[in-house]
Coordinates of C-alpha atoms and ligand atoms in Angstrom, one line a residue:
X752 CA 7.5 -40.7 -11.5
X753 CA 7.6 -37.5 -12.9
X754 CA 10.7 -35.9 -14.2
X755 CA 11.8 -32.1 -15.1
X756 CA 8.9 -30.6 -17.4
X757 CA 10.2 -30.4 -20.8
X758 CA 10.0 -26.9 -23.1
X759 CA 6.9 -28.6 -24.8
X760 CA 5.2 -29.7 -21.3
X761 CA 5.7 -26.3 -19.9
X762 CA 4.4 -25.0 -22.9
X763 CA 1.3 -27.2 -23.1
X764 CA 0.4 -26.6 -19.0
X765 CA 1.5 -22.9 -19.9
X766 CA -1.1 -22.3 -22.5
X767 CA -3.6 -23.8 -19.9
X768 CA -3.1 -21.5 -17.5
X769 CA -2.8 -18.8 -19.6
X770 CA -6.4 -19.6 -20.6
X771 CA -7.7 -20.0 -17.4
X772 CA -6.5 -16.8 -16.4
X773 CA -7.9 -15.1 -19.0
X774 CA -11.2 -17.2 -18.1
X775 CA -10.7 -15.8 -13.9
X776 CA -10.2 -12.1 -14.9
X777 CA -13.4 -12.0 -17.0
X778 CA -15.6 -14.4 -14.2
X779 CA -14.0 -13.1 -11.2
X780 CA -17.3 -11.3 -10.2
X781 CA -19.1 -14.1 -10.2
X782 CA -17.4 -16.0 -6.9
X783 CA -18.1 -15.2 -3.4
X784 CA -15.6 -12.6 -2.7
X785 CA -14.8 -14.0 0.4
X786 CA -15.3 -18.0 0.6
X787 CA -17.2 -19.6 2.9
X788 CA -14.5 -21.7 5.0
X789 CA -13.5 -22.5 8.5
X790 CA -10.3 -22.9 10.0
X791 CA -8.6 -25.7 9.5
X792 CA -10.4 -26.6 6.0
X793 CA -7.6 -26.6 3.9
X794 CA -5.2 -27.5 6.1
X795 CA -6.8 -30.8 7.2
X796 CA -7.2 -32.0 3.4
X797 CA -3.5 -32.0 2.6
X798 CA -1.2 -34.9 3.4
X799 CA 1.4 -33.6 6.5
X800 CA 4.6 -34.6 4.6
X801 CA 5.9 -33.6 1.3
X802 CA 5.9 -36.0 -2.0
X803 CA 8.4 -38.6 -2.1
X804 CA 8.1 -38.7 -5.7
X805 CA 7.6 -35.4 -8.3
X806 CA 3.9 -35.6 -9.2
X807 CA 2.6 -34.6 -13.1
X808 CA 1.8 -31.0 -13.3
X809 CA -1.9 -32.0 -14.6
X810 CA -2.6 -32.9 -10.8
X811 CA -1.2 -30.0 -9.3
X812 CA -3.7 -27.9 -11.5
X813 CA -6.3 -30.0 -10.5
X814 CA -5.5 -29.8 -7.4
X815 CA -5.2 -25.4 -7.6
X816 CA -8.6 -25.5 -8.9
X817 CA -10.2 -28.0 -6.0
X818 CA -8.2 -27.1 -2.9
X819 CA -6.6 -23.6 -3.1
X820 CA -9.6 -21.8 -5.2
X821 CA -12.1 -22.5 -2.9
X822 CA -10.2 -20.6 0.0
X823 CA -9.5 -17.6 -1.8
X824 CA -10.7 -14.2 -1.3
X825 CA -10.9 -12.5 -4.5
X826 CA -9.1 -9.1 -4.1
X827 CA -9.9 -8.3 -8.1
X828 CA -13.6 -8.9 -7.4
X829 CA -15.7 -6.1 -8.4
X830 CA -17.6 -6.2 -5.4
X831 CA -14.2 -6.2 -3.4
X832 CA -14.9 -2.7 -1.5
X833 CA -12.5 -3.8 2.0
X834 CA -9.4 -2.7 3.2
X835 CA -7.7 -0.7 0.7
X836 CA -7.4 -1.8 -3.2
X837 CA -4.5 -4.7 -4.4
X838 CA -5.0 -4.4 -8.0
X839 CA -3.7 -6.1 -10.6
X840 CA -4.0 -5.5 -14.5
X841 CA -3.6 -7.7 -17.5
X842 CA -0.4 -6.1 -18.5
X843 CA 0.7 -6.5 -14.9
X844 CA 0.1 -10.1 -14.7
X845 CA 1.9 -10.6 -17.7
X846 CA 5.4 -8.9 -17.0
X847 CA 5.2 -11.1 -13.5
X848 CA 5.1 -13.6 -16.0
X849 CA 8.1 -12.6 -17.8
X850 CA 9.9 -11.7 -14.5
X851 CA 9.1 -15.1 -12.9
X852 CA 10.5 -16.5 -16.4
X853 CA 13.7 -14.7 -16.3
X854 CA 14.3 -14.9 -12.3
X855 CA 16.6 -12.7 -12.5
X856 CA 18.4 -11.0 -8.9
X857 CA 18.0 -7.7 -9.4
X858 CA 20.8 -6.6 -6.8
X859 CA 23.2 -4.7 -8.8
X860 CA 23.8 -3.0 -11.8
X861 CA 25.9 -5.7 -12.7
X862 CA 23.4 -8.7 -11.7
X863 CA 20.6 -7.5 -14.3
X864 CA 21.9 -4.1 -15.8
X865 CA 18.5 -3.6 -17.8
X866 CA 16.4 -4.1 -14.8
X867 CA 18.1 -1.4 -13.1
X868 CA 18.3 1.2 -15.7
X869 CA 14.5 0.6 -16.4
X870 CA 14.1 0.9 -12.9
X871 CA 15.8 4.5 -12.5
X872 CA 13.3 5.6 -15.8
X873 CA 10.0 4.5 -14.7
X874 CA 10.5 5.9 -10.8
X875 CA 11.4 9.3 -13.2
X876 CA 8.4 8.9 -15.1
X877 CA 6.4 8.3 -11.8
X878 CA 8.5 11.5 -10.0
X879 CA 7.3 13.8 -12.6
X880 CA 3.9 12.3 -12.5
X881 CA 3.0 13.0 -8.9
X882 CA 4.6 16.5 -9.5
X883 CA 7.5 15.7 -7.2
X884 CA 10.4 18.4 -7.7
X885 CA 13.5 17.2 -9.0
X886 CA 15.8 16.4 -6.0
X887 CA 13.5 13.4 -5.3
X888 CA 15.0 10.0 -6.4
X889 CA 13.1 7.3 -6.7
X890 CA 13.2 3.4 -5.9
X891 CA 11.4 0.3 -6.1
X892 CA 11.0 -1.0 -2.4
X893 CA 8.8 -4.3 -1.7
X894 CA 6.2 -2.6 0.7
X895 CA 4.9 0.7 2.0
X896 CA 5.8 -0.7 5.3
X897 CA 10.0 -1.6 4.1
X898 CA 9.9 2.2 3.1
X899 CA 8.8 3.5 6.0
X900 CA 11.6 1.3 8.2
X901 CA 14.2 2.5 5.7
X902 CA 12.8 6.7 6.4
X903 CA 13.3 6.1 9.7
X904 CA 16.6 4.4 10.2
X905 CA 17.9 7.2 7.2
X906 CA 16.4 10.0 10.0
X907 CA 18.1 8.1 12.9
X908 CA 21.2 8.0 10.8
X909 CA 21.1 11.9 10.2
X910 CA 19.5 13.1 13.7
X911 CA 22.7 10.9 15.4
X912 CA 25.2 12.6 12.9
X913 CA 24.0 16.1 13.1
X914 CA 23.8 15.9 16.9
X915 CA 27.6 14.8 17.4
X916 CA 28.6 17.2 14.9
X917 CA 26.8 20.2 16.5
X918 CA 27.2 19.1 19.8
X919 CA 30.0 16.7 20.4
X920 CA 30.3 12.6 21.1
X921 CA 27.7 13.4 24.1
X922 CA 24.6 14.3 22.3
X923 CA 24.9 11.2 20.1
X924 CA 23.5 9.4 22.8
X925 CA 20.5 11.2 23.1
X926 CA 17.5 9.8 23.4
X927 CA 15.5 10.5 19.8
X928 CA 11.3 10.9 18.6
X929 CA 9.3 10.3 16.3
X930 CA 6.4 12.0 15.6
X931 CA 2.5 10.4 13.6
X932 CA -1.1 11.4 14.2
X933 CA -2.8 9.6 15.9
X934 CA -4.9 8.2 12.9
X935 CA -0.8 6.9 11.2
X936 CA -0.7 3.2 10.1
X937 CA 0.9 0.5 12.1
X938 CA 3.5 0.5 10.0
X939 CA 5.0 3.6 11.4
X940 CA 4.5 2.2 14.9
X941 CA 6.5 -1.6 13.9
X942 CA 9.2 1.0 11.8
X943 CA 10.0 3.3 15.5
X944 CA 10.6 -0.3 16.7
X945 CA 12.2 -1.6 14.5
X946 CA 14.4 1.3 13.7
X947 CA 15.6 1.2 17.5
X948 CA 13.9 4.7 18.6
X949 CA 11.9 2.3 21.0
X950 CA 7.7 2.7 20.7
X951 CA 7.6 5.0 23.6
X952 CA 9.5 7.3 21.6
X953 CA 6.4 7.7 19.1
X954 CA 4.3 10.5 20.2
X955 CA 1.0 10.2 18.7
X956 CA -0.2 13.9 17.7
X957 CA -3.5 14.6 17.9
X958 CA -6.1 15.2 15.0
X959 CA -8.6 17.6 13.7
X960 CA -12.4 17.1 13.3
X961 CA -11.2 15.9 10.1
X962 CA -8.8 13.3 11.2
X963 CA -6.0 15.3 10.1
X964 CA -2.9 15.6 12.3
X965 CA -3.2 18.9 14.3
X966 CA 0.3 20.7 13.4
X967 CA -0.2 23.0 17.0
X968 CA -0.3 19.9 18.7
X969 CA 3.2 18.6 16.6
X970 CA 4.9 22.0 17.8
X971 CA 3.6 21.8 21.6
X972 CA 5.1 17.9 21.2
X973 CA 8.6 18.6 19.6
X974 CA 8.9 21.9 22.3
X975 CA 8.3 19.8 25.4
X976 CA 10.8 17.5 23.6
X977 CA 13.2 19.9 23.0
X978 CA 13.3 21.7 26.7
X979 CA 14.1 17.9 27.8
X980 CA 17.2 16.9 25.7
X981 CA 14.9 14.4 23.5
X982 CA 15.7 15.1 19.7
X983 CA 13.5 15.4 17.3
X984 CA 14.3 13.1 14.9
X985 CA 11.4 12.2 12.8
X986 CA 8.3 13.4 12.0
X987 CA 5.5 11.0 9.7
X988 CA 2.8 12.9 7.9
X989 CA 0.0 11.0 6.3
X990 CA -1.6 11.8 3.0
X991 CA -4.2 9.1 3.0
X992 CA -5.1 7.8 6.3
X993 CA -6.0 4.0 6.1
X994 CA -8.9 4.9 8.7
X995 CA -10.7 7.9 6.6
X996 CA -8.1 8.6 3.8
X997 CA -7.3 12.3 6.1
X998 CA -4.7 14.5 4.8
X999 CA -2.4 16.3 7.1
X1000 CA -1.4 19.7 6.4
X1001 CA 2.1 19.2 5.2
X1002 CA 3.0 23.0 4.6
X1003 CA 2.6 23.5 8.1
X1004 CA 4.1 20.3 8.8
X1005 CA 6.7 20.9 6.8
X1006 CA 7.6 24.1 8.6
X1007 CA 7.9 22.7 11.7
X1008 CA 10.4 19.5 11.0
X1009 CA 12.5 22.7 9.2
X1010 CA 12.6 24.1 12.0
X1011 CA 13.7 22.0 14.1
X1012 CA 15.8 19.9 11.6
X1013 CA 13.4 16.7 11.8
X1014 CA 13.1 14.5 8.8
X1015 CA 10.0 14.6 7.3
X1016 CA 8.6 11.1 5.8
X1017 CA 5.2 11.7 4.0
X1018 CA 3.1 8.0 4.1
X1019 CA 0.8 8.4 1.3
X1020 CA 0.7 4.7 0.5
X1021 CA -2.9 4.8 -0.5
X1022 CA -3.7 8.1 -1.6
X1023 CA -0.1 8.8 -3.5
X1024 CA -1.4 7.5 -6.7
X1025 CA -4.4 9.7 -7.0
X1026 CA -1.5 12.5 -7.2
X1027 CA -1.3 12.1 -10.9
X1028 CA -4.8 13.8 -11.1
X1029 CA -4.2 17.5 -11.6
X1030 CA -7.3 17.9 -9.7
X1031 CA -5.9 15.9 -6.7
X1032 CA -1.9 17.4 -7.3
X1033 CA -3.2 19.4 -4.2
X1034 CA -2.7 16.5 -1.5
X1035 CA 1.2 17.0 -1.9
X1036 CA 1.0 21.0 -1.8
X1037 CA 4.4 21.0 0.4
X1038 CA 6.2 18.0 -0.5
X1039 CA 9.0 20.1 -1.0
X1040 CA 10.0 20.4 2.3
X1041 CA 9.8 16.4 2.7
X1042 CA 12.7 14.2 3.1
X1043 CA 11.1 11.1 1.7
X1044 CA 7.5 9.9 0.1
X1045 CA 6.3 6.6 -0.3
X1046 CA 3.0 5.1 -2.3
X1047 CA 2.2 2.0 -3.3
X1048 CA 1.4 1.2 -7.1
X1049 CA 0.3 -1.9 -5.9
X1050 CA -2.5 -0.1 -4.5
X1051 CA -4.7 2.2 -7.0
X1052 CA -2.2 1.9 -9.2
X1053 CA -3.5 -1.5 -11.2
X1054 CA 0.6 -2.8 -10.5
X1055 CA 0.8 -6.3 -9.0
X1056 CA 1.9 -6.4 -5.1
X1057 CA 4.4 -5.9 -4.5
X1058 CA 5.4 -2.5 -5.7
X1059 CA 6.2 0.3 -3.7
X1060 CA 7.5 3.8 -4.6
X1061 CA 9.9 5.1 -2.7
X1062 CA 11.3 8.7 -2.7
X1063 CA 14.3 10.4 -1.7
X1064 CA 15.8 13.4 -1.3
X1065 CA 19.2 12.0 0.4
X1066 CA 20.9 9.7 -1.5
X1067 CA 24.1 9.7 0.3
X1068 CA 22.3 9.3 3.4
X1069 CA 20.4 6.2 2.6
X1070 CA 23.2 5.0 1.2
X1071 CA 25.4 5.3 4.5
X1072 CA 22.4 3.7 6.4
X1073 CA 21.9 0.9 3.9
X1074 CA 25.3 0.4 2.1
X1075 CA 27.0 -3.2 2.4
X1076 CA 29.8 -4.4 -0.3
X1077 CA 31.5 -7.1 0.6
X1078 CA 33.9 -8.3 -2.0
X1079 CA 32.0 -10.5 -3.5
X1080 CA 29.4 -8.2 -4.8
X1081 CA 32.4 -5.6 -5.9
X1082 CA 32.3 -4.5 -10.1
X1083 CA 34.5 -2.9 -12.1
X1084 CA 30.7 -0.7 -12.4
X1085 CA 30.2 0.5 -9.1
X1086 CA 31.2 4.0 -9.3
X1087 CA 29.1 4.7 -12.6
X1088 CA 25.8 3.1 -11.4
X1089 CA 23.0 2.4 -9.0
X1090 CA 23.0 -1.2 -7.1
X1091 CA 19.8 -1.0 -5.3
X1092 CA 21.0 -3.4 -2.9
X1093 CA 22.2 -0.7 -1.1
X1094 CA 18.5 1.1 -1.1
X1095 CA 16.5 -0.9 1.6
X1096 CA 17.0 -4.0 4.2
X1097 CA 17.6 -7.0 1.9
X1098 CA 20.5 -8.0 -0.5
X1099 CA 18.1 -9.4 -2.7
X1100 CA 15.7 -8.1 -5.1
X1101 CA 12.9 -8.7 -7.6
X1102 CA 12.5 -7.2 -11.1
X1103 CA 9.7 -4.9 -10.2
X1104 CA 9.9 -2.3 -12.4
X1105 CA 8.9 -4.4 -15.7
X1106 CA 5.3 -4.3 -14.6
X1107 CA 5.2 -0.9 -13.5
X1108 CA 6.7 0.2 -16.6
X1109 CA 3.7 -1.9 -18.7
X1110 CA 1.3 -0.7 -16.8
X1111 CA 2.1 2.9 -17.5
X1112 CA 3.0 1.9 -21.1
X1113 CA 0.1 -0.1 -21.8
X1114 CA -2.7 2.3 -20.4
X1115 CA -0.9 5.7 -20.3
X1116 CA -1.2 8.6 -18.4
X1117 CA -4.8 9.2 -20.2
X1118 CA -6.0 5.7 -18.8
X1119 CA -4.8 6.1 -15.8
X1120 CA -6.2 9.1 -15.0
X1121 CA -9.4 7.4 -15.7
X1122 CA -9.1 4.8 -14.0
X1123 CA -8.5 7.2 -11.0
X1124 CA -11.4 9.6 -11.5
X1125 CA -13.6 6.7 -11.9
X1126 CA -13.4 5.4 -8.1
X1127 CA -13.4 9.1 -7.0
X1128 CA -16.6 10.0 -8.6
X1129 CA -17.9 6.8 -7.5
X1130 CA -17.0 7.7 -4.2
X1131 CA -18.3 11.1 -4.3
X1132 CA -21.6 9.5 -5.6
X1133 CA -22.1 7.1 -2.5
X1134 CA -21.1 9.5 0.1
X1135 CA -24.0 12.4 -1.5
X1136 CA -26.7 9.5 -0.9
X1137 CA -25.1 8.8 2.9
X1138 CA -24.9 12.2 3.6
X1139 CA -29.2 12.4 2.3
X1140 CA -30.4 9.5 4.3
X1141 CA -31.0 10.6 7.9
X1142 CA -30.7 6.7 9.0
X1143 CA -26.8 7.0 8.1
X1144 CA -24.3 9.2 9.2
X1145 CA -21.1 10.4 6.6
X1146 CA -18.2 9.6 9.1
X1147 CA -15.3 11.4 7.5
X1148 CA -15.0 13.7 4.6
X1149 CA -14.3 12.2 1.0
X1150 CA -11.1 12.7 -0.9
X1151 CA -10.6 9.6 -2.9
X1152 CA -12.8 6.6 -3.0
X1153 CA -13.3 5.5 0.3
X1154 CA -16.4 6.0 2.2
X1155 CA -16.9 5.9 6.3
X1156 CA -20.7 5.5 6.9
X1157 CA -21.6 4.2 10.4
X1158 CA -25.9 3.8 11.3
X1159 CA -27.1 7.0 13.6
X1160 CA -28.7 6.4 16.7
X1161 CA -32.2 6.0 16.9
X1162 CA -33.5 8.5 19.4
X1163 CA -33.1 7.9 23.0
X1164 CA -29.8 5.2 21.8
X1165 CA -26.7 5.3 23.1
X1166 CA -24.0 5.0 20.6
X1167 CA -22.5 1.7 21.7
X1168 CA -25.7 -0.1 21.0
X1169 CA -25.5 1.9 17.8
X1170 CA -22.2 0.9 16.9
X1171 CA -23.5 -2.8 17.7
X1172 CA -25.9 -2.2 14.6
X1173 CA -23.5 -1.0 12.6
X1174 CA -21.6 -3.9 12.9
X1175 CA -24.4 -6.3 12.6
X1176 CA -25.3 -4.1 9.3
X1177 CA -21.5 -4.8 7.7
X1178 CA -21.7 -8.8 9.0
X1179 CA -25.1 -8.7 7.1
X1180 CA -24.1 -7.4 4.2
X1181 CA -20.7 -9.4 4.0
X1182 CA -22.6 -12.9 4.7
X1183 CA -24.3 -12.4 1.2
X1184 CA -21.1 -13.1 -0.4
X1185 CA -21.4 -10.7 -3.3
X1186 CA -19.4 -7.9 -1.2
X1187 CA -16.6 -7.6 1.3
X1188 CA -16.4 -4.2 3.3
X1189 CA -13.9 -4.0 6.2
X1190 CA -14.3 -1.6 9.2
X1191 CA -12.4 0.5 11.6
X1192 CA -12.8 3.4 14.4
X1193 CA -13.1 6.7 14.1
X1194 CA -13.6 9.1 17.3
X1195 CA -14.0 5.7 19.1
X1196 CA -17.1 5.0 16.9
X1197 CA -17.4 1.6 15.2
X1198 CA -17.3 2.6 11.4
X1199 CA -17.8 0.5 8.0
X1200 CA -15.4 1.5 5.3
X1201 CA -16.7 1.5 1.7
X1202 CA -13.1 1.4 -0.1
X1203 CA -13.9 1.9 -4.0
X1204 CA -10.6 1.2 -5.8
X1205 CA -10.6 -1.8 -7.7
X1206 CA -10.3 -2.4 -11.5
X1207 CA -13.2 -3.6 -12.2
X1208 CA -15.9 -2.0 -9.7
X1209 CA -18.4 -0.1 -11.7
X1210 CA -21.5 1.9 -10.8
X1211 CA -23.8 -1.2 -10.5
X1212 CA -21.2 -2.6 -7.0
X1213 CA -21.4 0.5 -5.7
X1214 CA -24.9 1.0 -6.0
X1215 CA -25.3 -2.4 -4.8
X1216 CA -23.5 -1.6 -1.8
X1217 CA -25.8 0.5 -1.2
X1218 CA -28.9 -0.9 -1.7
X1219 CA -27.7 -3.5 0.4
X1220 CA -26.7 -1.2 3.3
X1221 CA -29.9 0.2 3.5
X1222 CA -31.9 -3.0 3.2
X1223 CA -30.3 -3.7 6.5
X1224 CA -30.3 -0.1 7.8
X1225 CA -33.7 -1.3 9.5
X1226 CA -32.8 -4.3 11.0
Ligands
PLP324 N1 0.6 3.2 5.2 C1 -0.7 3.4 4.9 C2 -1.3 4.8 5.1 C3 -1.5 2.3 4.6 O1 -2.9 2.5 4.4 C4 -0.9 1.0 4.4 C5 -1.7 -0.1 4.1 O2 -2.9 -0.1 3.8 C6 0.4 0.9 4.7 C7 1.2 2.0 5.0 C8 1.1 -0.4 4.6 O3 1.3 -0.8 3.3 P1 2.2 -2.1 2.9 O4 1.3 -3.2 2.9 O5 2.7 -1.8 1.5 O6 3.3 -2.2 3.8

């Protein structure tokens, strides 16, 4: 029967590990990306109940290496071109380490005073890295999608306030909107929900040639709302769409939420990170008339998931909306300091910002930067050859490093039987095992998405993505 691991056991199966991570992030590119399994394949080879008795950690490994790793899609996998990048990053991995070591609840000040302080630095460092003026604060929040639920309650919070204060008890009770393109995540959709406005309450603005959200549209929208006693509560902009990486116009954007005294939360989840670029400070021209930002580090930003970067002008507000401090959780501190707990939905919290601070530590602003500019002229590379080769057509324009490519129709097709191609072309090129691209639709057109993003995708994927692509352009 096994017993507690000693310091020396956990030591010994430590060091094991350690090696056969070292081992994975050197031969991750040579596994399918995505394993060939069914339904069911895992699930039928372990027992239905739990261990009676503790079993040796040696056979737990074993069992990792025989059971899990073959069902594991390899999101660190050069040839990993779908969705939008996960990465992770050696000195990543090792603060998770550290933070799984220590366990500690980073609630309050008071509950892991280092992990706080560190976390109020490294949002600064990220704040001024973005460019983001100075009445932003920042916070560590699990997921793009927790930031986006906390922007929108904070906006219900103020819309509700400022309506009984201009108007009396009455207009508290008026019904409230949110505003996205039509091209916004789910995320903003589940966070309407969520936050109580109700989904028909989301008015989906629609976008430009470009995929961009249309700000005449957004001001027809909010005017009809207006004349009918709805308030404008909200308004999303993207910068970054997850189907084409758009980016709304927030300047005029921005003008409009003023205007009518909307908050304005700015999802740029994906693309947030590429802000650091001078060249790219552009995509946030008009932040300053935002109410909140979010991006995800655990994107582009070689930071383990989960790390999101949440910004705010507010404090006081979110603090209203998120606030809880039953006795129990009262200090002697709390009047001097931050306790995040009362930043976001849940009590408690990991230690997030050790790896975020390593990361930017342990490859600078310098490597970063690189890292960046790498995927984007990557990008730039493969969307010049779709663009050349009439059997393709470019679906979106290029700001980062994803691509949209879909097959043209052959003269005389419709373009549902070309969309058919196109998605026999991605299942094609996905069955050979040494890529995984992911699709969407754009203009109602079936689309393959080329996402370039992860730490290790070089020249060679890329141009293997493409060689592949047009092997079974013909097809
Ligand atoms: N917003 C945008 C624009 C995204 O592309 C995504 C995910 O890709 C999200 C939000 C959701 O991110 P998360 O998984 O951190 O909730």
């Amino acid at each position: 029967m096994a017993t507690e691991m000693t310091p020396d056991e956990f030591r010994a199966a430590g060091h094991v590990l350690v090696d056969w991570m070292a081992d994975y992030l050197r031969d991750v590119g040579s596994y399918r990306v995505v394993p060939d399994v069914r339904p069911g394949d895992l699930r039928r080879r372990l027992p239905a109940e739990a261990p009676r008795e503790g079993e040796p950690i040696e056979r737990l490994v074993a069992d990792f290496r025989a059971l899990v790793l073959p069902g594991i899609t390899h999101w660190g996998h050069p040839g990993f071109l779908a969705y939008f990048p996960a990465n992770t990053s050696p000195p990543s991995i090792l603060a998770e380490m550290l933070t799984a070591a220590l366990g500690a609840q980073c609630m309050s000040w008071q509950t892991s005073p280092a992990a706080t302080e560190l976390e109020q630095v490294v949002m600064e460092w990220l704040r001024k890295l973005v460019g983001l003026p100075g009445g932003f604060t920042g916070v560590i929040q699990d997921t793009a999608s927790t930031a986006s639920l906390v922007a929108l309650v904070s906006a219900r919070e103020r819309a509700t306030a400022f309506a009984a204060a201009r108007e009396g008890l009455a207009a508290a009770g008026r019904p409230l909107a949110a505003y996205a393109s039509a091209e916004r995540h789910s995320s903003i959709d589940k966070a309407v929900r969520l936050a109580g406005f109700g989904q028909e309450m989301l008015r989906l603005v629609p976008v430009d040639e470009a995929f961009a959200l249309r700000p005449d549209a957004l001001e027809r929208l909010v005017a009809e709302d207006v004349a009918r006693g709805v308030v404008p509560a909200c308004i999303v902009a993207t910068v970054g769409t997850t189907g084409s990486t758009a980016v709304d116009p927030l300047p005029a954007i921005g003008a409009i939420a003023r205007r009518h005294g909307a908050w304005l939360h700015v999802d740029a989840a994906y693309a947030g990170s590429a802000a650091i670029l001078p060249e790219r400070r552009w995509i946030l021209d008009g932040i300053a008339a935002a109410d909140s930002l979010v991006f995800n580090p655990h994107k582009w930003l070689l930071t383990n998931f989960d790390c999101t970067a949440y910004f705010v002008r507010d404090v006081p507000l979110l603090l209203r909306a998120f606030g809880a401090s039953p006795e129990y959780l009262r200090t002697t501190h709390d009047a001097d300091v931050a306790n995040f707990r009362d930043w976001s939905v849940q009590l408690g919290r990991r230690f997030r910002a050790l790896k975020l601070w390593w990361v930017l530590r342990s490859y600078g602003v310098e490597g970063l930067e690189a890292h960046l500019r790498r995927h984007v002229a990557l990008a730039a590379d493969l969307a010049a050859r779709v663009a050349a080769d009439r059997r393709f057509v470019l679906a979106a324009p290029v700001h980062f490093g994803l691509v949209c490519l879909r097959l043209a129709p052959r003269p005389g097709e419709g373009a549902e039987s070309a969309d058919a191609r196109t998605k026999a072309l991605l299942e094609r090129v996905n069955a050979t095992g040494r890529l995984f691209l992911t699709h969407t639709a754009l203009a109602g057109r079936y689309v393959i998405r080329v996402a370039i993003g992860g730490r290790l995708t070089g020249p060679e994927h890329v141009d293997l993505a493409w060689q592949l692509l047009q092997e079974g352009a013909d097809g």
